[in-house]
Each structure stands twice: as structure tokens, then as C-alpha cells.
PDB file of C-alpha atoms and ligand atoms in Angstrom:
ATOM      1  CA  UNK A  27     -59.898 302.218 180.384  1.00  0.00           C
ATOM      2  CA  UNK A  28     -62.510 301.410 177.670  1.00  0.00           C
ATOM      3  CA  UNK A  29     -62.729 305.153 176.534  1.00  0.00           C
ATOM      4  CA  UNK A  30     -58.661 304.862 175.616  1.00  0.00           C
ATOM      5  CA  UNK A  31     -59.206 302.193 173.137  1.00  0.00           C
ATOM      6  CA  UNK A  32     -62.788 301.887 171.817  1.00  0.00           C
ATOM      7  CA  UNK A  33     -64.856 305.143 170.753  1.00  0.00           C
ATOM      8  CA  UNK A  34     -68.386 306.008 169.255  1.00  0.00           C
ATOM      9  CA  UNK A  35     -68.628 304.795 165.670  1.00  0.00           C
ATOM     10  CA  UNK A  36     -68.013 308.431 163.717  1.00  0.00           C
ATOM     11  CA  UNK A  37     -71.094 308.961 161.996  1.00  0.00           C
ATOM     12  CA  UNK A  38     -69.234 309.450 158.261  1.00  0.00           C
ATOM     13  CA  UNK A  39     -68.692 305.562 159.091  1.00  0.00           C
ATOM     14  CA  UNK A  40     -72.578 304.791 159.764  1.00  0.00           C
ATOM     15  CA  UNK A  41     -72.920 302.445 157.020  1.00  0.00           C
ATOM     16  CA  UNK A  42     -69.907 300.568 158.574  1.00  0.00           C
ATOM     17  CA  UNK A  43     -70.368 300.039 161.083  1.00  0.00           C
ATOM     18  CA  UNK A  44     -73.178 297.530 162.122  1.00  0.00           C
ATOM     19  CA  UNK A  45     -75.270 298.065 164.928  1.00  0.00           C
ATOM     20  CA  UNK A  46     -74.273 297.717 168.623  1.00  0.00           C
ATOM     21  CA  UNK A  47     -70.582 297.654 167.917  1.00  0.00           C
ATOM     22  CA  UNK A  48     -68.044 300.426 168.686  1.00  0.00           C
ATOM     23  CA  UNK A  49     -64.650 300.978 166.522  1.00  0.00           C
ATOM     24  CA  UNK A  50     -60.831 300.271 167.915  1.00  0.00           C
ATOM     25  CA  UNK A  51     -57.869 301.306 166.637  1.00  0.00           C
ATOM     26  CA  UNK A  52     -55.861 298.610 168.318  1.00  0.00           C
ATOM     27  CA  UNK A  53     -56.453 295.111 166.954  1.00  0.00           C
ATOM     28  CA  UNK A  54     -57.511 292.982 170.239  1.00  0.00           C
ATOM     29  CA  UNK A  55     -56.506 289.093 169.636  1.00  0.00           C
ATOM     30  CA  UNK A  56     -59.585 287.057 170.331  1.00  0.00           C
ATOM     31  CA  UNK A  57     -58.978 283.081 170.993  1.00  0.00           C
ATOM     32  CA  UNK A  58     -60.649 280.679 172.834  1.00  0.00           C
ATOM     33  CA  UNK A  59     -57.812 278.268 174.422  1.00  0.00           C
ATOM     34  CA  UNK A  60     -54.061 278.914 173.504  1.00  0.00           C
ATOM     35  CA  UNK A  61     -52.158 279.942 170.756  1.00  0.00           C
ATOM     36  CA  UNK A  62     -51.222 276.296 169.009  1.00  0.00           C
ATOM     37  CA  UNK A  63     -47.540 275.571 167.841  1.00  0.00           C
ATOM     38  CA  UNK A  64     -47.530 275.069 164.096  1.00  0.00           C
ATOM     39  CA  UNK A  65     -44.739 273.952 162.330  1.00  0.00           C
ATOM     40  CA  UNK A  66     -44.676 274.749 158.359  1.00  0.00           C
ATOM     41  CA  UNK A  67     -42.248 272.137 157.338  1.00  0.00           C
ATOM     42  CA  UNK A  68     -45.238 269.441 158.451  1.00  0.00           C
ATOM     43  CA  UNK A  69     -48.058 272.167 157.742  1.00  0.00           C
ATOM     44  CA  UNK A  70     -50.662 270.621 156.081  1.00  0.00           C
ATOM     45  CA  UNK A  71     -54.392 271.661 154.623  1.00  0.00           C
ATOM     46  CA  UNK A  72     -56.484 268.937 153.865  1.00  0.00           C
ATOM     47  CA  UNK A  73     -60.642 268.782 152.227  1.00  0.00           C
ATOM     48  CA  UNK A  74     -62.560 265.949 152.924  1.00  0.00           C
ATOM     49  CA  UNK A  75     -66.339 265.327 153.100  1.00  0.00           C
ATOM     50  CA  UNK A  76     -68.698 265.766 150.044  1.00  0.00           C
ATOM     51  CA  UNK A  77     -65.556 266.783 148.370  1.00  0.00           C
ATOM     52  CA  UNK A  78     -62.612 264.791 146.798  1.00  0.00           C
ATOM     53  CA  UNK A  79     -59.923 264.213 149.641  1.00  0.00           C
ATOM     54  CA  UNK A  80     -56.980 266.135 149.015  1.00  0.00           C
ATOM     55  CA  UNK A  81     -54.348 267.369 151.257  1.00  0.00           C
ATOM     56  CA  UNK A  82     -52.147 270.941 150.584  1.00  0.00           C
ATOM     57  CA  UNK A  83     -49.019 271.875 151.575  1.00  0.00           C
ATOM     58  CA  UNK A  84     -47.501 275.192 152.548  1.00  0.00           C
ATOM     59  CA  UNK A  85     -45.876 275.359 149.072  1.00  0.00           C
ATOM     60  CA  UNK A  86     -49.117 274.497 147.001  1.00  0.00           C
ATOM     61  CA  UNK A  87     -51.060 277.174 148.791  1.00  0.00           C
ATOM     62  CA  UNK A  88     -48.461 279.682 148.427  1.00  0.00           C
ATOM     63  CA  UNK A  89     -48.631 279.448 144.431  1.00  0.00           C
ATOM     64  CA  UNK A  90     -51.631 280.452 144.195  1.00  0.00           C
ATOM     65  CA  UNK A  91     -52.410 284.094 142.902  1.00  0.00           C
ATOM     66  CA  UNK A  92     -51.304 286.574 145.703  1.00  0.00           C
ATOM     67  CA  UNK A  93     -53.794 289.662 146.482  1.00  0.00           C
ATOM     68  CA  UNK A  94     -54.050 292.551 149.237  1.00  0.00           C
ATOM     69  CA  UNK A  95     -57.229 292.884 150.557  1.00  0.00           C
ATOM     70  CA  UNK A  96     -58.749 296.023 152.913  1.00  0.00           C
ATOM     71  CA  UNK A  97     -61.715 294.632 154.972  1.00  0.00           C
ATOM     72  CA  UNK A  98     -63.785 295.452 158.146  1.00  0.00           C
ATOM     73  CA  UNK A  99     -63.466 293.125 161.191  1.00  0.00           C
ATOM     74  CA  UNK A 100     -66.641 292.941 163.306  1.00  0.00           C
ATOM     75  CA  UNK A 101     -66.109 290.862 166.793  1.00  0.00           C
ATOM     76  CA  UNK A 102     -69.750 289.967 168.235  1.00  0.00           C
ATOM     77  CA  UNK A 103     -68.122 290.855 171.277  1.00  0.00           C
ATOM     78  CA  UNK A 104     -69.083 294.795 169.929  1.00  0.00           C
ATOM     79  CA  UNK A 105     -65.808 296.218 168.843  1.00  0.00           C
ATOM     80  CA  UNK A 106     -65.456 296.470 165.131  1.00  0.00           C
ATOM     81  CA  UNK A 107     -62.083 297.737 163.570  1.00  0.00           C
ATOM     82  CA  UNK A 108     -62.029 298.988 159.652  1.00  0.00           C
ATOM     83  CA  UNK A 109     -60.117 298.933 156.818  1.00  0.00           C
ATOM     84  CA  UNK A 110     -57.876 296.229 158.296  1.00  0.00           C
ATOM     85  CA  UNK A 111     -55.158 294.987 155.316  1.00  0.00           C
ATOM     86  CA  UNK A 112     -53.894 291.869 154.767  1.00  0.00           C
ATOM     87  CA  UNK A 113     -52.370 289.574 152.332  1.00  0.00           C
ATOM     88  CA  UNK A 114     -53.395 286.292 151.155  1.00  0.00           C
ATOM     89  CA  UNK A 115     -55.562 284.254 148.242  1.00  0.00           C
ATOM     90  CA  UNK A 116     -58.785 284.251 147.187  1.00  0.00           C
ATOM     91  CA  UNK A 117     -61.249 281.498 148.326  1.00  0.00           C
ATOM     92  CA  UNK A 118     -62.605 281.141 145.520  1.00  0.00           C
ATOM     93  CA  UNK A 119     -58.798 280.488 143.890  1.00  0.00           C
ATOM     94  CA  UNK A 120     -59.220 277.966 146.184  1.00  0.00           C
ATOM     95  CA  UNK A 121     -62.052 276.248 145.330  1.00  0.00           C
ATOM     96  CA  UNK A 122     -61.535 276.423 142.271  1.00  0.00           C
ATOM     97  CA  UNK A 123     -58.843 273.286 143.001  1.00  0.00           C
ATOM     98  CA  UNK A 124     -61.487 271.186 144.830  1.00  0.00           C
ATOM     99  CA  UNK A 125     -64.095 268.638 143.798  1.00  0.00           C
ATOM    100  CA  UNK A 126     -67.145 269.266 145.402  1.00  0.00           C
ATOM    101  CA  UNK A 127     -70.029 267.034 145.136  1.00  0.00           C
ATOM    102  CA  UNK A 128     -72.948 269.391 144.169  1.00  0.00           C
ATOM    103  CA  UNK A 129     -74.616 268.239 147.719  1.00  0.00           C
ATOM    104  CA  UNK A 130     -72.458 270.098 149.564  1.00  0.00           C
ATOM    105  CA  UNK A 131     -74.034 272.936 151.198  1.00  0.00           C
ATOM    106  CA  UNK A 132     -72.485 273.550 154.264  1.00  0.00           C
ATOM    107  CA  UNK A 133     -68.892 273.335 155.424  1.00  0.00           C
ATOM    108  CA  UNK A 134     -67.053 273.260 158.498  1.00  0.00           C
ATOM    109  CA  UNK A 135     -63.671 275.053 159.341  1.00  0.00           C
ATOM    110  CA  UNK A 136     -61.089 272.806 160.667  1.00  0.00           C
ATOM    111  CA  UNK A 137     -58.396 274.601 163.109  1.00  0.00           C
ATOM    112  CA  UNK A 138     -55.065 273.759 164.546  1.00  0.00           C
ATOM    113  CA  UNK A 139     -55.871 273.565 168.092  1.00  0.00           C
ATOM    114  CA  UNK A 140     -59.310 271.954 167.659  1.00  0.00           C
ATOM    115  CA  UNK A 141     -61.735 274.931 167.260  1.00  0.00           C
ATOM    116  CA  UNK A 142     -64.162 274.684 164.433  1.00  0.00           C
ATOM    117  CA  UNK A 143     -66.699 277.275 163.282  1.00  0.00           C
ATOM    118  CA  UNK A 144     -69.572 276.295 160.690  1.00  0.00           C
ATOM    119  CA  UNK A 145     -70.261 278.218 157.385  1.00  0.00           C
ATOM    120  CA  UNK A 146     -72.805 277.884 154.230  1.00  0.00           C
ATOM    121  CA  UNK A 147     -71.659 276.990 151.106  1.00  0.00           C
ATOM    122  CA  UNK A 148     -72.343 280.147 149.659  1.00  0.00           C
ATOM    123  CA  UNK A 149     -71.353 282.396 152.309  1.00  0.00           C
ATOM    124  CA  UNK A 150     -67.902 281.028 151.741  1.00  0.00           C
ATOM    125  CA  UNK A 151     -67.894 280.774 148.174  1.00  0.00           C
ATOM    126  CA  UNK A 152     -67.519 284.950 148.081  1.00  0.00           C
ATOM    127  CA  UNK A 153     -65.545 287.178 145.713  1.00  0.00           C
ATOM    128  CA  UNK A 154     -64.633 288.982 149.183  1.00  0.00           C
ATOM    129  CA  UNK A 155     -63.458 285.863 151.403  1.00  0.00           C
ATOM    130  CA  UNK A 156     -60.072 285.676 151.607  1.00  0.00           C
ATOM    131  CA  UNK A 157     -57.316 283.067 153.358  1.00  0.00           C
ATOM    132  CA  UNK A 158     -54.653 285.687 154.916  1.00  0.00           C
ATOM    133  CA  UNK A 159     -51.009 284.865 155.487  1.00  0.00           C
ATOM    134  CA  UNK A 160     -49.870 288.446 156.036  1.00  0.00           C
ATOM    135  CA  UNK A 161     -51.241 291.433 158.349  1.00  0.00           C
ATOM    136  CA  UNK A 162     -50.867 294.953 157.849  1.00  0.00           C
ATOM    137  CA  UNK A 163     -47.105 294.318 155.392  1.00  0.00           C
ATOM    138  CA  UNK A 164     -45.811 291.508 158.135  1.00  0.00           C
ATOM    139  CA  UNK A 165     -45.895 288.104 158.373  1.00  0.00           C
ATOM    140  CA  UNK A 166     -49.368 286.839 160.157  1.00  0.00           C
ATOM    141  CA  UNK A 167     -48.689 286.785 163.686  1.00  0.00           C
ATOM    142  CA  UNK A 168     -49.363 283.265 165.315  1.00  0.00           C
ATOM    143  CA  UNK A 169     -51.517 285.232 167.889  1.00  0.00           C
ATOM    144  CA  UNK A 170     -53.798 286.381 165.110  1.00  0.00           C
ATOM    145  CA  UNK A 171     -53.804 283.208 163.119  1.00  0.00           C
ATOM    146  CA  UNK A 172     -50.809 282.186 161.568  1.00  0.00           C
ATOM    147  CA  UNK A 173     -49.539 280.983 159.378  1.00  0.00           C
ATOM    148  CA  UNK A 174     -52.831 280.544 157.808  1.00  0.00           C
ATOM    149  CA  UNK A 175     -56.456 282.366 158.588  1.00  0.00           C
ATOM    150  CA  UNK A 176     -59.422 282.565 156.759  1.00  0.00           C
ATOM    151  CA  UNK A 177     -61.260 286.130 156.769  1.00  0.00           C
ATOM    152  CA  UNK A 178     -64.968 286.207 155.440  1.00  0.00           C
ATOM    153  CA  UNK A 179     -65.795 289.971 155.765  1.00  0.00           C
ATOM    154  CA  UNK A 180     -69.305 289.415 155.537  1.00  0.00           C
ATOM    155  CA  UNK A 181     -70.134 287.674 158.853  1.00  0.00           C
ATOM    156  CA  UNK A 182     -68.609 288.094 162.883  1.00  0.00           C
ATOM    157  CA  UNK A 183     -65.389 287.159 163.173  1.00  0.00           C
ATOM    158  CA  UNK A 184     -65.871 284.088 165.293  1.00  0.00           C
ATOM    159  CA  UNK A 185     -66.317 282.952 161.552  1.00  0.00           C
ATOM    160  CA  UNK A 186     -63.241 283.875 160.418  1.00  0.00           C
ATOM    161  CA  UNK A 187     -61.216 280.149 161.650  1.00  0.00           C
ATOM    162  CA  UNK A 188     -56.994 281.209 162.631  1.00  0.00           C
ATOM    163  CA  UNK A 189     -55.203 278.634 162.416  1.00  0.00           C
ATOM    164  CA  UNK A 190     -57.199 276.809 159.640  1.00  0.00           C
ATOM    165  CA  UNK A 191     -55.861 273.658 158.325  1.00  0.00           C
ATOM    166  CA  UNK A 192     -58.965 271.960 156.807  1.00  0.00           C
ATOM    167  CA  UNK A 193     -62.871 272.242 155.348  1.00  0.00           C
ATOM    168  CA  UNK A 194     -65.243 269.414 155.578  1.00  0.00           C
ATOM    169  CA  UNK A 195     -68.042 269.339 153.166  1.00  0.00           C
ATOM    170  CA  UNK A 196     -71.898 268.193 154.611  1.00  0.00           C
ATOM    171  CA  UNK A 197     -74.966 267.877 152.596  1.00  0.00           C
ATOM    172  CA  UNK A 198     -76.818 269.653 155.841  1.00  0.00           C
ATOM    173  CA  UNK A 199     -75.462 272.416 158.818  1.00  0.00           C
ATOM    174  CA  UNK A 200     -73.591 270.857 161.499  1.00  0.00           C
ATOM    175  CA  UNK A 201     -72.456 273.610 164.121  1.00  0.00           C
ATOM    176  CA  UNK A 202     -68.574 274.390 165.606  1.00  0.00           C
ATOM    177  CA  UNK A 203     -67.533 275.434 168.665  1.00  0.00           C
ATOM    178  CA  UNK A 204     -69.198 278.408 169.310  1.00  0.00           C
ATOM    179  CA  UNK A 205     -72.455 277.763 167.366  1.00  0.00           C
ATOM    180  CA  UNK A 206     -72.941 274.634 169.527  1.00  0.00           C
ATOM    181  CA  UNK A 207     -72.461 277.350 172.976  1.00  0.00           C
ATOM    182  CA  UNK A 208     -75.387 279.723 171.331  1.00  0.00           C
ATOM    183  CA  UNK A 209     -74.126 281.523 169.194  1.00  0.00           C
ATOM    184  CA  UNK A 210     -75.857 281.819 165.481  1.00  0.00           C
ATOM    185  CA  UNK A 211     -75.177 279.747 162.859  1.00  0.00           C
ATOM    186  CA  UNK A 212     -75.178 282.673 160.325  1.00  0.00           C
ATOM    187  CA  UNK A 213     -73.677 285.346 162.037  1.00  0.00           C
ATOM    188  CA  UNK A 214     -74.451 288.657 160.069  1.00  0.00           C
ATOM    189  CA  UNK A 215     -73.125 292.001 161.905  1.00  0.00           C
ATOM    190  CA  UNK A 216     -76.140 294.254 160.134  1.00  0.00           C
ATOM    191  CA  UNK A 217     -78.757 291.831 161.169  1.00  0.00           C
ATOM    192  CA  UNK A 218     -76.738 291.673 164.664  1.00  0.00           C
ATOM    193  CA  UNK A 219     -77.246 287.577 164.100  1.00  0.00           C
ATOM    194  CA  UNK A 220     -75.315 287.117 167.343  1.00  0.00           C
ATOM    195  CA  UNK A 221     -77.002 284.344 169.044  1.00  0.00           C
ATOM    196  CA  UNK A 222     -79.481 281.549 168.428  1.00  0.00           C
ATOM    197  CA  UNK A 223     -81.738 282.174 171.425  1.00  0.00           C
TER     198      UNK A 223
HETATM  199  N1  LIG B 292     -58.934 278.895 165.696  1.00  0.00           N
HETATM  200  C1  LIG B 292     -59.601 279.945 166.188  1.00  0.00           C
HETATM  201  N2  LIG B 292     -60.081 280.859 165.329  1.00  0.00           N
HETATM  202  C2  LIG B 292     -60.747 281.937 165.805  1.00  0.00           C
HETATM  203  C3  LIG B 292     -60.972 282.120 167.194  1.00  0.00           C
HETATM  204  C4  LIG B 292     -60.454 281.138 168.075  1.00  0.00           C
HETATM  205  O1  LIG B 292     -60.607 281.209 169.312  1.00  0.00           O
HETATM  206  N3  LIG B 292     -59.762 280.066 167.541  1.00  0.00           N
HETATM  207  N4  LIG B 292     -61.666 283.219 167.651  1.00  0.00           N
HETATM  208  C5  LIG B 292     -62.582 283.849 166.683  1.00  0.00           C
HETATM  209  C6  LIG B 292     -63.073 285.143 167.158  1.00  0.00           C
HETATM  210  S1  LIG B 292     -64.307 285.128 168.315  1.00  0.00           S
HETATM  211  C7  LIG B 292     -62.656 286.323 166.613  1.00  0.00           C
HETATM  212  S2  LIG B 292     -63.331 287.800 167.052  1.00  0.00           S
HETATM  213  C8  LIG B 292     -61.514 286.349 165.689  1.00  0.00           C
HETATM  214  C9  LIG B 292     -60.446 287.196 166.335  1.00  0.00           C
HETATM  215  O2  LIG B 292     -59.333 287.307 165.513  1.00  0.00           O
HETATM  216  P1  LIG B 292     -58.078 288.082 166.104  1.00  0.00           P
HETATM  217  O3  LIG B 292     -57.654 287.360 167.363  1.00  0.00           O
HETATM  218  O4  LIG B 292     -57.080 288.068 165.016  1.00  0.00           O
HETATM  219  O5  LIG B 292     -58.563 289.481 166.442  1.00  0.00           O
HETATM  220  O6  LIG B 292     -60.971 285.081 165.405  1.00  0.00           O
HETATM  221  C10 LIG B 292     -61.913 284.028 165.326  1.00  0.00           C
HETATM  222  N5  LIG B 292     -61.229 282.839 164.907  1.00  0.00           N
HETATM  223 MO1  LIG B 293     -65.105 287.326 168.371  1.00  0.00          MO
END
């Protein structure tokens, strides 16, 4: 079964493709727990932390400036899929609404359904990080995150929160779910940063 859907990275894609994964066309769904029921009429986003409380709404998010973005999706789990396209707003549009206290260095992801993964400051503050509401030209499927995902390129998916609804700002690294079960608090797929041990 695993040579149907996952095959040797093609070496024109070496630089790609970080070491020990293999590519897949298909786009397994990943979740720890179940797939949580999210109604947008009483969606809400809310900041807190070392950063002025505020709470968004579907609407508020949806004004901001709309963008497609083509990015690779690395799983530590060793299958890596390319040039996946979404739909969404920058986070740095994003932040850009915020107060954050110049202490904040670290921030944790906040998820519908309880799961939380940890991030620096700076590896979310990134031209390339994204918050996706739409997958390959369709609404985000609620299996893959929706309404509302973050995407952050850059590091394993695991850091990449579906279902986001809120960042917390900390003057020093607290870990999420799977940080706290051993996996790394970075998380970089070229440095194969996949666990803390
Ligand atoms: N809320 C939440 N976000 C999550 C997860 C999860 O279990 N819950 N899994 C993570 C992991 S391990 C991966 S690989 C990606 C998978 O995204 P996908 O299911 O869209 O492929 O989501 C990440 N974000
Ligand atoms: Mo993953």
C-alpha cells in the first residue's frame, strides 16, 4: 500500500524536500482527537497575553487583504507534499492589528478542540506565514482546518494549528500539545528538528 501513495523524493526536488521525508500526492488529514464543530455565526479569534486583549470575528478577519499562496507541507511523520495552494491573509496583516508588548517572544496557538502548538515570535512574524481559509479553489475543509488554519511553511506541520481561534503572548517558551509529548519546540524540516530527546 505505501508504494501507491508515497514515492522517492525526485531528485529535481532535492532542495525540497528535507531529509527523511518522502512526497504524496494525496493530502493525508493529520489530527490528534476529532474534528471539532465550529459554528461561524459565534466564531470568534481572540489575543491575549503580552498583547492588548482583543477578540475578532469572522467578518473582521475576512477584510483583511486576500492572497493565494503555493507552499510545501512537511508532516514529521515523513511525508511531505509540495506546492500545496491555498487562500487566506498574511500574518503579518495580522499583526499588524495587535498590540504587542515588546516582551513578547513566544506565542502559543490556541485551537478549537483544545490542541495548542508553541511558536517564537519571530518564526511567526514571517513574510511566508499565512492564516488559510481556502484549499486548492474550495472552501477549507473542516477535516483540514476549517474555517480557519494557520500555515507557517517554514517549520513541521504539527506547527501549523487547524482550527485556530486564538494566540497568547509569553515573555518566555511555554510548550503545546505535542512539544510537551517530545516533540521539538522549533521544529525545522532541514535540520529534521523532530524531537527534543
Ligand atoms: N488543531 C489541530 N491542528 C493540527 C493538528 C491537530 O491534531 N489539531 N495536527 C497537526 C499535524 S501533526 C499536521 S501534520 C497538520 C496536518 O494538517 P492536515 O490534516 O491538513 O494534513 O496539522 C497540524 N495542526
Ligand atoms: Mo504531523
Amino acid at each position: 500500500m505505501l508504494g501507491k501513495f508515497f514515492k522517492k523524493p525526485d531528485p529535481s526536488m532535492g532542495d525540497r524536500v528535507p531529509p527523511g521525508q518522502h512526497l504524496t500526492n494525496g493530502f493525508p488529514i493529520m489530527t490528534y482527537g476529532s474534528t471539532p464543530e465550529i459554528d461561524l455565526a459565534t466564531w470568534e479569534f481572540k489575543v491575549w497575553g503580552l498583547a492588548q486583549k482583543k477578540a475578532f470575528d469572522w467578518e473582521a478577519l475576512k477584510s483583511l487583504p486576500v492572497h493565494e499562496f503555493t507552499a510545501d507541507f512537511h508532516c514529521v511523520t515523513r511525508w511531505s507534499k509540495l506546492d500545496v495552494t491555498w487562500r487566506g491573509f498574511k500574518v503579518k496583516d495580522f499583526l499588524a492589528l495587535l498590540e504587542i508588548d515588546p516582551a513578547a517572544k513566544h506565542v502559543m496557538q490556541h485551537c478549537y478542540g483544545g490542541y495548542t502548538t508553541n511558536i517564537a515570535l519571530e518564526d511567526l512574524d514571517r513574510d511566508d506565514n499565512f492564516f488559510a481559509y481556502e484549499l486548492a479553489g474550495e472552501p477549507l475543509p473542516a477535516e483540514h482546518g476549517g474555517p480557519l488554519r494557520l500555515v507557517v511553511p517554514h517549520l513541521y506541520a504539527w506547527k501549523s494549528a487547524k482550527w485556530i481561534n486564538g494566540l497568547e503572548f509569553l515573555s518566555s517558551e511555554e510548550l503545546g500539545f505535542w512539544e510537551r509529548n517530545g516533540y521539538h519546540s522549533h521544529g525545522e524540516p532541514f535540520a529534521e528538528e523532530r524531537y527534543s530527546y
